[in-house]
PDB file of C-alpha atoms in Angstrom:
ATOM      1  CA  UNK A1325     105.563  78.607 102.896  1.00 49.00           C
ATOM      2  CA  UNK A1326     105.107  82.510 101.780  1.00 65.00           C
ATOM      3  CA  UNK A1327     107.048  83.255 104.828  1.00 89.00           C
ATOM      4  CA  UNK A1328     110.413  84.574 106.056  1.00 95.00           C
ATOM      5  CA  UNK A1329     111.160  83.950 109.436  1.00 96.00           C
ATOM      6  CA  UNK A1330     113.235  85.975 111.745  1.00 97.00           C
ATOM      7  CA  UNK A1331     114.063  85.959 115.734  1.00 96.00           C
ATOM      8  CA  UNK A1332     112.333  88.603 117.063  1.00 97.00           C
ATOM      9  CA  UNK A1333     114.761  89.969 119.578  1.00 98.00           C
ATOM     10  CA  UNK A1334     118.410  90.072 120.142  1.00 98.00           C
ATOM     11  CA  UNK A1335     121.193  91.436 122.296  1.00 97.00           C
ATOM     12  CA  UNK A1336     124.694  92.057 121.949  1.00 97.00           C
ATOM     13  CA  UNK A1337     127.139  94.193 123.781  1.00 98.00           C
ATOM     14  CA  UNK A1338     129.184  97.250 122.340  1.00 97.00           C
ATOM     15  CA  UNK A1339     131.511  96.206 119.930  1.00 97.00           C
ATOM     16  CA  UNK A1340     130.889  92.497 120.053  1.00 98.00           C
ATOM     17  CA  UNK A1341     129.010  90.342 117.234  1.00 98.00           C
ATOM     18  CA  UNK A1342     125.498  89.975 116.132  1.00 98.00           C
ATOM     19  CA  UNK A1343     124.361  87.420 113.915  1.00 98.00           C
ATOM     20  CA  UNK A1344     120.916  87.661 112.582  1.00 98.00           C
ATOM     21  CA  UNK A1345     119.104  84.805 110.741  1.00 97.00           C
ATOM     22  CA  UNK A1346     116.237  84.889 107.631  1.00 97.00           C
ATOM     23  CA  UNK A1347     114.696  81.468 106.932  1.00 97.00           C
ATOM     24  CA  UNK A1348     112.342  80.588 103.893  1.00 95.00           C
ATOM     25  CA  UNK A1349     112.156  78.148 101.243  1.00 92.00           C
ATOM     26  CA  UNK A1350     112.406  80.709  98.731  1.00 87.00           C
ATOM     27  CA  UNK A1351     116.017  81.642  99.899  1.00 93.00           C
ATOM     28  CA  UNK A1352     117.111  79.142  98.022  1.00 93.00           C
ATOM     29  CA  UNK A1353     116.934  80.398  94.569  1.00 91.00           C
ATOM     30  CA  UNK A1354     116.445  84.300  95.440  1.00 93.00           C
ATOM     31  CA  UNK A1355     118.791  86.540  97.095  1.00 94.00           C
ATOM     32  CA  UNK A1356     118.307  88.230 100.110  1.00 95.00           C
ATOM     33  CA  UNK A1357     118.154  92.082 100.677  1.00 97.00           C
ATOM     34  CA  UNK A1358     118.532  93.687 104.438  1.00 98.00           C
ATOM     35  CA  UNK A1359     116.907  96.670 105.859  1.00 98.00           C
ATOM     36  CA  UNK A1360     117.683  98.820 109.041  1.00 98.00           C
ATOM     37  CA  UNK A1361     114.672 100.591 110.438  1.00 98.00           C
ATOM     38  CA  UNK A1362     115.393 102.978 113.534  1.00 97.00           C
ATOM     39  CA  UNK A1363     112.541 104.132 115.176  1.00 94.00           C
ATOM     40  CA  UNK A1364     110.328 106.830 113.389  1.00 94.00           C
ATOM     41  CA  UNK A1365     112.381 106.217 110.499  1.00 97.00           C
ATOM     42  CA  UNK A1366     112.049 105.047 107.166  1.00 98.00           C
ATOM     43  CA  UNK A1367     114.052 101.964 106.458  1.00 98.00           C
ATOM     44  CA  UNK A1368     117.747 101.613 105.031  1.00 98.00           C
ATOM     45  CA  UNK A1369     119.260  99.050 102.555  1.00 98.00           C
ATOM     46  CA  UNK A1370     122.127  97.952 104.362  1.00 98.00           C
ATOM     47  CA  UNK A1371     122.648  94.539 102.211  1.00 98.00           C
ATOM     48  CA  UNK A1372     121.434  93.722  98.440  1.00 96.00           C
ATOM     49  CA  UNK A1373     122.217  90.770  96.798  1.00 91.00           C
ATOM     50  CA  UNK A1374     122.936  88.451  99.518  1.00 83.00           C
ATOM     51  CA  UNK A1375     126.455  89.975 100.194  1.00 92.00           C
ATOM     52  CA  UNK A1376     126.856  93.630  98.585  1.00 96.00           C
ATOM     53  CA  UNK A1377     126.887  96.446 101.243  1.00 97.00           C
ATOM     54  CA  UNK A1378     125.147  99.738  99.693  1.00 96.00           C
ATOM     55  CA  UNK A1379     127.701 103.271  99.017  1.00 95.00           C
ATOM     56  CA  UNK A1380     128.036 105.127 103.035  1.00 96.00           C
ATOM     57  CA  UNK A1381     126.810 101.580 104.942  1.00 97.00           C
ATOM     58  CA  UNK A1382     129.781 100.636 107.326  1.00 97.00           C
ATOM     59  CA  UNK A1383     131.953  98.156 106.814  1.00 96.00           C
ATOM     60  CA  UNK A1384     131.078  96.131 109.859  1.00 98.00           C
ATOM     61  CA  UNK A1385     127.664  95.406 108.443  1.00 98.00           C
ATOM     62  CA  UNK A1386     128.080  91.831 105.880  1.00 97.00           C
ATOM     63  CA  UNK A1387     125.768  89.200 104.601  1.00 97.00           C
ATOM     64  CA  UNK A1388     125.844  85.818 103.938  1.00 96.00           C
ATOM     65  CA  UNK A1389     123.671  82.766 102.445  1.00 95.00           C
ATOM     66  CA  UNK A1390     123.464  79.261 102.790  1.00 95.00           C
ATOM     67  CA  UNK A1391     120.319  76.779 101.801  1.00 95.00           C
ATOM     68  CA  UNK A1392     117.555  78.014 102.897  1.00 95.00           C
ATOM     69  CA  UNK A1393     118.871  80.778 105.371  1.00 97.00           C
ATOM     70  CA  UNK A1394     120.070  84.245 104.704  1.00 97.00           C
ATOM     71  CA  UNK A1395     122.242  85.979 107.779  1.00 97.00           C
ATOM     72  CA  UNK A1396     123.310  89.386 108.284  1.00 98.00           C
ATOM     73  CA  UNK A1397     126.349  90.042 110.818  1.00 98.00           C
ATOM     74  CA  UNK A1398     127.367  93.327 112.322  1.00 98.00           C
ATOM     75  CA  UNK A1399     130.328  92.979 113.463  1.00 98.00           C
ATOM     76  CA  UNK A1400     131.599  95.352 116.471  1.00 97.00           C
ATOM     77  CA  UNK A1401     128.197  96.751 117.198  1.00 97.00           C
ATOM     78  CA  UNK A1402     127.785 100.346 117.644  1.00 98.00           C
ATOM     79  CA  UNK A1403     125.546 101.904 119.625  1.00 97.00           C
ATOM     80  CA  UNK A1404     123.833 103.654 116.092  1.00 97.00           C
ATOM     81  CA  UNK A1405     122.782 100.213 115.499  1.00 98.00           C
ATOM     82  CA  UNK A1406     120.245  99.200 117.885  1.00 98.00           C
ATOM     83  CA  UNK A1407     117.573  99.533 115.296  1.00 98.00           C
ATOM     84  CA  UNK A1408     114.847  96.674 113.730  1.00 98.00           C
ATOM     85  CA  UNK A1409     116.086  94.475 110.808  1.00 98.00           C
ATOM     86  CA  UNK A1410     114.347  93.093 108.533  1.00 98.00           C
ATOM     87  CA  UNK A1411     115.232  90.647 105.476  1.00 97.00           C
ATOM     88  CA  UNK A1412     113.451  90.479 102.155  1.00 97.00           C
ATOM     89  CA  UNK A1413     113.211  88.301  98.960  1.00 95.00           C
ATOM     90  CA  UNK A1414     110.980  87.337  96.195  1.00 92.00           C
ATOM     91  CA  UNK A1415     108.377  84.724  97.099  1.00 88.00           C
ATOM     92  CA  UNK A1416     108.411  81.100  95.557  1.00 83.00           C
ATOM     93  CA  UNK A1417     105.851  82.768  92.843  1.00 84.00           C
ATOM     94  CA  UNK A1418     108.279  84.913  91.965  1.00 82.00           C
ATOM     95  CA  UNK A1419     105.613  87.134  91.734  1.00 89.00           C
ATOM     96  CA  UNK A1420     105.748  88.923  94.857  1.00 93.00           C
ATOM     97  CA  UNK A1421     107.942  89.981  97.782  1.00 95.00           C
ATOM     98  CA  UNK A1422     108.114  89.312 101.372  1.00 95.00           C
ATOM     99  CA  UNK A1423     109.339  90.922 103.899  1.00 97.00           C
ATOM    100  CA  UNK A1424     110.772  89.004 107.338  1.00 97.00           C
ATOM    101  CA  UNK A1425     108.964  88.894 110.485  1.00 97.00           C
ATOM    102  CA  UNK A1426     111.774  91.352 111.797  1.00 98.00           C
ATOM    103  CA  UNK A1427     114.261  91.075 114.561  1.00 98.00           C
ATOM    104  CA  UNK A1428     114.781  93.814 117.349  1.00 98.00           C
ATOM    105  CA  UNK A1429     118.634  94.716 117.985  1.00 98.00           C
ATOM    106  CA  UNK A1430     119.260  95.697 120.977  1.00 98.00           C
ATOM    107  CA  UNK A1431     123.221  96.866 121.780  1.00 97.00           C
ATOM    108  CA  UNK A1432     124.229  96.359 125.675  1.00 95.00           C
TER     109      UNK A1432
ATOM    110  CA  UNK B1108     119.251 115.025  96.453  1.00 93.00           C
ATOM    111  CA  UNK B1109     118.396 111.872  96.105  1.00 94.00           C
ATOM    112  CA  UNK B1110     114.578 112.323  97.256  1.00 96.00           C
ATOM    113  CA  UNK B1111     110.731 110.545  97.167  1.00 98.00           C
ATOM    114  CA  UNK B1112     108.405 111.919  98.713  1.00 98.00           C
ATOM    115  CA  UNK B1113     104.823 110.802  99.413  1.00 98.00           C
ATOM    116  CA  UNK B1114     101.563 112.453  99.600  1.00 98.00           C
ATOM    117  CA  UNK B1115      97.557 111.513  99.634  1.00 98.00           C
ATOM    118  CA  UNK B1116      97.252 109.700 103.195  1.00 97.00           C
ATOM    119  CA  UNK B1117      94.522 110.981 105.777  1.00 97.00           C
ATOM    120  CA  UNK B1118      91.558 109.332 107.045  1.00 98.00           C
ATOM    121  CA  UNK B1119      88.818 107.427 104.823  1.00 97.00           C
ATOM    122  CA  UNK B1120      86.038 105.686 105.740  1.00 97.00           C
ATOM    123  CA  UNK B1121      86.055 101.662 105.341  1.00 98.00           C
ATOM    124  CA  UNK B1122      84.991 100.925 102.074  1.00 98.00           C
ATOM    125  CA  UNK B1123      86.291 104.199 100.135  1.00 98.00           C
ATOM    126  CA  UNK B1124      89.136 104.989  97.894  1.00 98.00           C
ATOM    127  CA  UNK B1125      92.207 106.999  97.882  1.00 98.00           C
ATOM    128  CA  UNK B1126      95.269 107.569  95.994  1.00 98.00           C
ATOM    129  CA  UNK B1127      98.400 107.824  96.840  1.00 98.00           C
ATOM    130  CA  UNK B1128     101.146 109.741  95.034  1.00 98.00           C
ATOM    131  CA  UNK B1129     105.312 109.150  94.958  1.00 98.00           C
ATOM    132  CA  UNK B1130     107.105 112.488  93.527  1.00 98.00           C
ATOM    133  CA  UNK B1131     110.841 111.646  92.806  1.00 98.00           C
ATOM    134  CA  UNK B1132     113.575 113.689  92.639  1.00 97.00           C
ATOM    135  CA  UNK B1133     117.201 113.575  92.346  1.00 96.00           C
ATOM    136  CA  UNK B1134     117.880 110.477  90.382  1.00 94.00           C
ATOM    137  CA  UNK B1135     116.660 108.813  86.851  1.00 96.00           C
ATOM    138  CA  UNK B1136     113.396 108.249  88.018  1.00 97.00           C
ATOM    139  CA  UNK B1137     112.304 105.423  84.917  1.00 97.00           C
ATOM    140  CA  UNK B1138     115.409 103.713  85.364  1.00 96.00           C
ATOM    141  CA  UNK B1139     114.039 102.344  88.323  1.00 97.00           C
ATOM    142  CA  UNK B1140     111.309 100.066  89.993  1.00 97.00           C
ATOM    143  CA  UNK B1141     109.289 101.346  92.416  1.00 98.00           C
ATOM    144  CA  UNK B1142     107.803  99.815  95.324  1.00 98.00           C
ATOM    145  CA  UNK B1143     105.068 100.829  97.682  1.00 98.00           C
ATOM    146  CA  UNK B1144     105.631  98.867 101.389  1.00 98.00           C
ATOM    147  CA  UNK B1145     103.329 100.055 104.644  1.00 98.00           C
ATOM    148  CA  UNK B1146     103.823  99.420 108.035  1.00 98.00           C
ATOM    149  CA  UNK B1147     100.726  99.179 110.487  1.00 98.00           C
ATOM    150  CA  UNK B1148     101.028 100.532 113.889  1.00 97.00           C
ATOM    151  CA  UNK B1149     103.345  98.592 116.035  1.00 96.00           C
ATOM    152  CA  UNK B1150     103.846  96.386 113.201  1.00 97.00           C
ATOM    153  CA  UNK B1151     106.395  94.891 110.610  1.00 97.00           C
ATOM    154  CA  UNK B1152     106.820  96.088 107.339  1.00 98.00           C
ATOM    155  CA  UNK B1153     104.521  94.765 104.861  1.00 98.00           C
ATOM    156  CA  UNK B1154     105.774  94.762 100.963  1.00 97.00           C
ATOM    157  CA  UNK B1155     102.305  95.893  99.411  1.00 98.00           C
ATOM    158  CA  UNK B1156     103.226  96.275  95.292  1.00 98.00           C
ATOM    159  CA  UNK B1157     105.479  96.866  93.026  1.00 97.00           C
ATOM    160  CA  UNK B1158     105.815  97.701  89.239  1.00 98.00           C
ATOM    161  CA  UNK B1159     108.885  97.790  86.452  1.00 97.00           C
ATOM    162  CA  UNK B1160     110.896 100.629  85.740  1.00 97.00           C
ATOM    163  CA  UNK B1161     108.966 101.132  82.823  1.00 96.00           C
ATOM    164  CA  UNK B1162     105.845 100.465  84.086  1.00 96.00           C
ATOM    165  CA  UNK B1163     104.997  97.180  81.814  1.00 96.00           C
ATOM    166  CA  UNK B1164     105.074  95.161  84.568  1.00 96.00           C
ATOM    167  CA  UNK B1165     103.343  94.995  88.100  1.00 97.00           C
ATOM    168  CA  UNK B1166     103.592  93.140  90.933  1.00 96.00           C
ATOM    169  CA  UNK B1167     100.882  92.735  93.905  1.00 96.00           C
ATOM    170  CA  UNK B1168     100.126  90.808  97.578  1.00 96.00           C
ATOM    171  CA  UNK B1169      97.276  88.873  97.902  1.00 95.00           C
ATOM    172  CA  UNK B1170      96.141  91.048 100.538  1.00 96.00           C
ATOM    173  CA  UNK B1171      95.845  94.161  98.600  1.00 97.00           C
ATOM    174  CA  UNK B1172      95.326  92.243  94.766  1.00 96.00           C
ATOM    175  CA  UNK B1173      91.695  93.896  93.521  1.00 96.00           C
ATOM    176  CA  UNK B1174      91.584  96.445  95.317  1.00 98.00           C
ATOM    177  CA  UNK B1175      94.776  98.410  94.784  1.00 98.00           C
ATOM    178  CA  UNK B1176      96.774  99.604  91.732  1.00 98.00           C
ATOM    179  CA  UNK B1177      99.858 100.695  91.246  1.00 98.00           C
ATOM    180  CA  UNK B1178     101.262 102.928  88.236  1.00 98.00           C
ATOM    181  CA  UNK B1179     103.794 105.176  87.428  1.00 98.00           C
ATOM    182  CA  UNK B1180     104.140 108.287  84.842  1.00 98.00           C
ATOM    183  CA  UNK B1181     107.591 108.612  83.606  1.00 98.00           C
ATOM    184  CA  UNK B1182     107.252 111.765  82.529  1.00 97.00           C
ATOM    185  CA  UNK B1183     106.012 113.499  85.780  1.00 97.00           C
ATOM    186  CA  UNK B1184     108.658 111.248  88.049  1.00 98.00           C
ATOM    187  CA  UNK B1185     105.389 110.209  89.895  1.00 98.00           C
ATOM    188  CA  UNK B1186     104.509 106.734  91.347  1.00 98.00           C
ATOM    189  CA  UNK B1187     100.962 106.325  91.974  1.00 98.00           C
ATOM    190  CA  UNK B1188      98.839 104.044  94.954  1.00 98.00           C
ATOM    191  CA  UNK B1189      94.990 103.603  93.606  1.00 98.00           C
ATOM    192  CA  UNK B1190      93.498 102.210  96.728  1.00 98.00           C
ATOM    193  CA  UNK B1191      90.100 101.295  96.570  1.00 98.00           C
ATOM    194  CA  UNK B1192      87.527  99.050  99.274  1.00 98.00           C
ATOM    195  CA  UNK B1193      90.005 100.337 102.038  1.00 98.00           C
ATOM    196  CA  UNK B1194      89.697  97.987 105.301  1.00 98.00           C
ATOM    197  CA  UNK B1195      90.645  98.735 108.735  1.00 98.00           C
ATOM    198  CA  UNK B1196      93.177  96.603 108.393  1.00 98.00           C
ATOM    199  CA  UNK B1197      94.798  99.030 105.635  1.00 98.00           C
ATOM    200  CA  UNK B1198      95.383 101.454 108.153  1.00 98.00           C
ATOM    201  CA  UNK B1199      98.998 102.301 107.800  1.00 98.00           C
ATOM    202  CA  UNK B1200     102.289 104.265 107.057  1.00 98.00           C
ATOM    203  CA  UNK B1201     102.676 103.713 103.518  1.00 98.00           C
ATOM    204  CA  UNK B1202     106.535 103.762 101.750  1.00 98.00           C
ATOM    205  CA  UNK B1203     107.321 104.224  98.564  1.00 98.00           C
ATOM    206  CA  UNK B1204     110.628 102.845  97.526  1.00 98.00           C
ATOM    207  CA  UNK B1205     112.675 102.574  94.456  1.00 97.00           C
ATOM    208  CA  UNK B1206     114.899 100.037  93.573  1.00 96.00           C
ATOM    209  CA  UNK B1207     116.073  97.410  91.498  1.00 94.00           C
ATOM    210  CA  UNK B1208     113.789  94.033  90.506  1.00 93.00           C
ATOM    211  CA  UNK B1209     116.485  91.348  88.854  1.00 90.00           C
ATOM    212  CA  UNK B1210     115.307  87.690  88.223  1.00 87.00           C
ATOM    213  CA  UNK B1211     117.250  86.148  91.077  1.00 89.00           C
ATOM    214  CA  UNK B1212     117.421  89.463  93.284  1.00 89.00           C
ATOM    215  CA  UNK B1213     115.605  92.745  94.038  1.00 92.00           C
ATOM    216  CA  UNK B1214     116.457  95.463  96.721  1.00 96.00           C
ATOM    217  CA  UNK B1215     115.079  98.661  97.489  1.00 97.00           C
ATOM    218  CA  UNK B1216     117.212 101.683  98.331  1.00 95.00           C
ATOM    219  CA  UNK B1217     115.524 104.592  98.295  1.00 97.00           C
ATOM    220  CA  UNK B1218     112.986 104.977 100.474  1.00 98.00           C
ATOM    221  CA  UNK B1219     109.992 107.914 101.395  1.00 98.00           C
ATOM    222  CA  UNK B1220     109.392 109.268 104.722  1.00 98.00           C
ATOM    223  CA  UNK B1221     106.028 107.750 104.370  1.00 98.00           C
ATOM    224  CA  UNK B1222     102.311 108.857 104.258  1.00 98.00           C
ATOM    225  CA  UNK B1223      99.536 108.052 106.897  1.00 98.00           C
ATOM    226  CA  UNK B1224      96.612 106.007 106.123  1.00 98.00           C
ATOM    227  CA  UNK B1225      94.170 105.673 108.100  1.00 98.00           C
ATOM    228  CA  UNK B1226      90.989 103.511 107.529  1.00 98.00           C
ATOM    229  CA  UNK B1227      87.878 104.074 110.175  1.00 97.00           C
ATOM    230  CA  UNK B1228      84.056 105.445 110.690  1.00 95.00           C
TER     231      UNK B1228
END
């Protein structure tokens, strides 16, 4: 598969927990970066490397792997982040990159 | 400031060429790779190309591989789109990015406002 697949939509209410999932194959020997697109916006890095959160990204943002799923968690969900995420990684090639299918965050 | 900034969109007709340009600013431009990604209208974002921080090495989808190039001059701190048999389909915002491209990883974190393409008769 050359895909990565996300859930499109989720909810979560202010200052609760959002988990959201990245599935491919090619998790599984490539790391997984995360991007934070508000609307109109250009996207943010707000995890590299599976795990590492970029200099002025909150704390409450973290990443994890396992297999052949990459997650990203915001923990205590602001209101700032009700934004589209969207995972990314090197295909099986290794020869190109894909981006995730995207999941909508929406904070209650 | 930390800043790229993109330039070259507008409208083409379906089958013509255009070229994109990157200017960076603010950081150690060849020290990084560079990344062009586009989003369609209403769409995801789509990772489009990519090349090495010093330019040696390129990287392209299967939905753009032909038909666009991607280069860099070091010495202007300019990243470069040639786009050529443009498709509706091409019609997009297009990003550049900068970033890092590791064996096991790669992440981009510095990131354009974008530039409009848009491909019609």
């Amino acid at each position: 598969s050359s895909e990565l697949t996300q859930d499109p939509a989720v909810s979560v209410a202010l200052g609760q927990t959002v988990r959201i999932t990245c599935q491919g194959d090619f998790l599984r020997n490539y790391y997984a970066s995360w991007y934070q697109q508000r609307p109109g916006q250009a996207p943010v890095l707000v995890i590299y490397n599976k795990d590492n959160r970029p200099s002025g990204i909150p704390d409450r943002f973290s990443g994890s792997s396992s297999g052949n799923t990459a997650s990203l968690t915001i923990t205590g969900a602001q209101a700032e982040d009700e934004a589209d995420y969207y995972c990314n990684s090197r295909d099986t090639s290794g020869n190109q990159f894909v981006f995730g299918t995207g999941t909508k965050v929406t904070v209650l | 400031e930390v800043q790229l900034m993109e330039s070259g969109g507008g409208l083409i007709q379906p089958g013509g060429s255009l070229r994109l340009s990157c200017a960076a600013s603010g950081f150690s431009f060849s020290n990084f790779a560079m990344n062009w990604v586009r989003q369609a209208p209403g769409k995801g974002l789509e990772w489009v190309s990519a090349i090495s921080a010093s330019g040696a090495t390129t990287y392209s989808a299967d939905s753009v591989k032909g038909r666009f190039t991607i280069s860099r001059d070091n010495s202007q701190n300019t990243l470069y789109l040639q786009m050529s048999s443009l498709r509706a389909e091409d019609t997009a915002v297009y990003y550049c990015a900068g970033g890092v491209i590791g064996y096991y990883y790669s992440y981009m974190d510095v990131w354009g406002k974008g530039t409009t393409v848009t491909v019609s008769s």
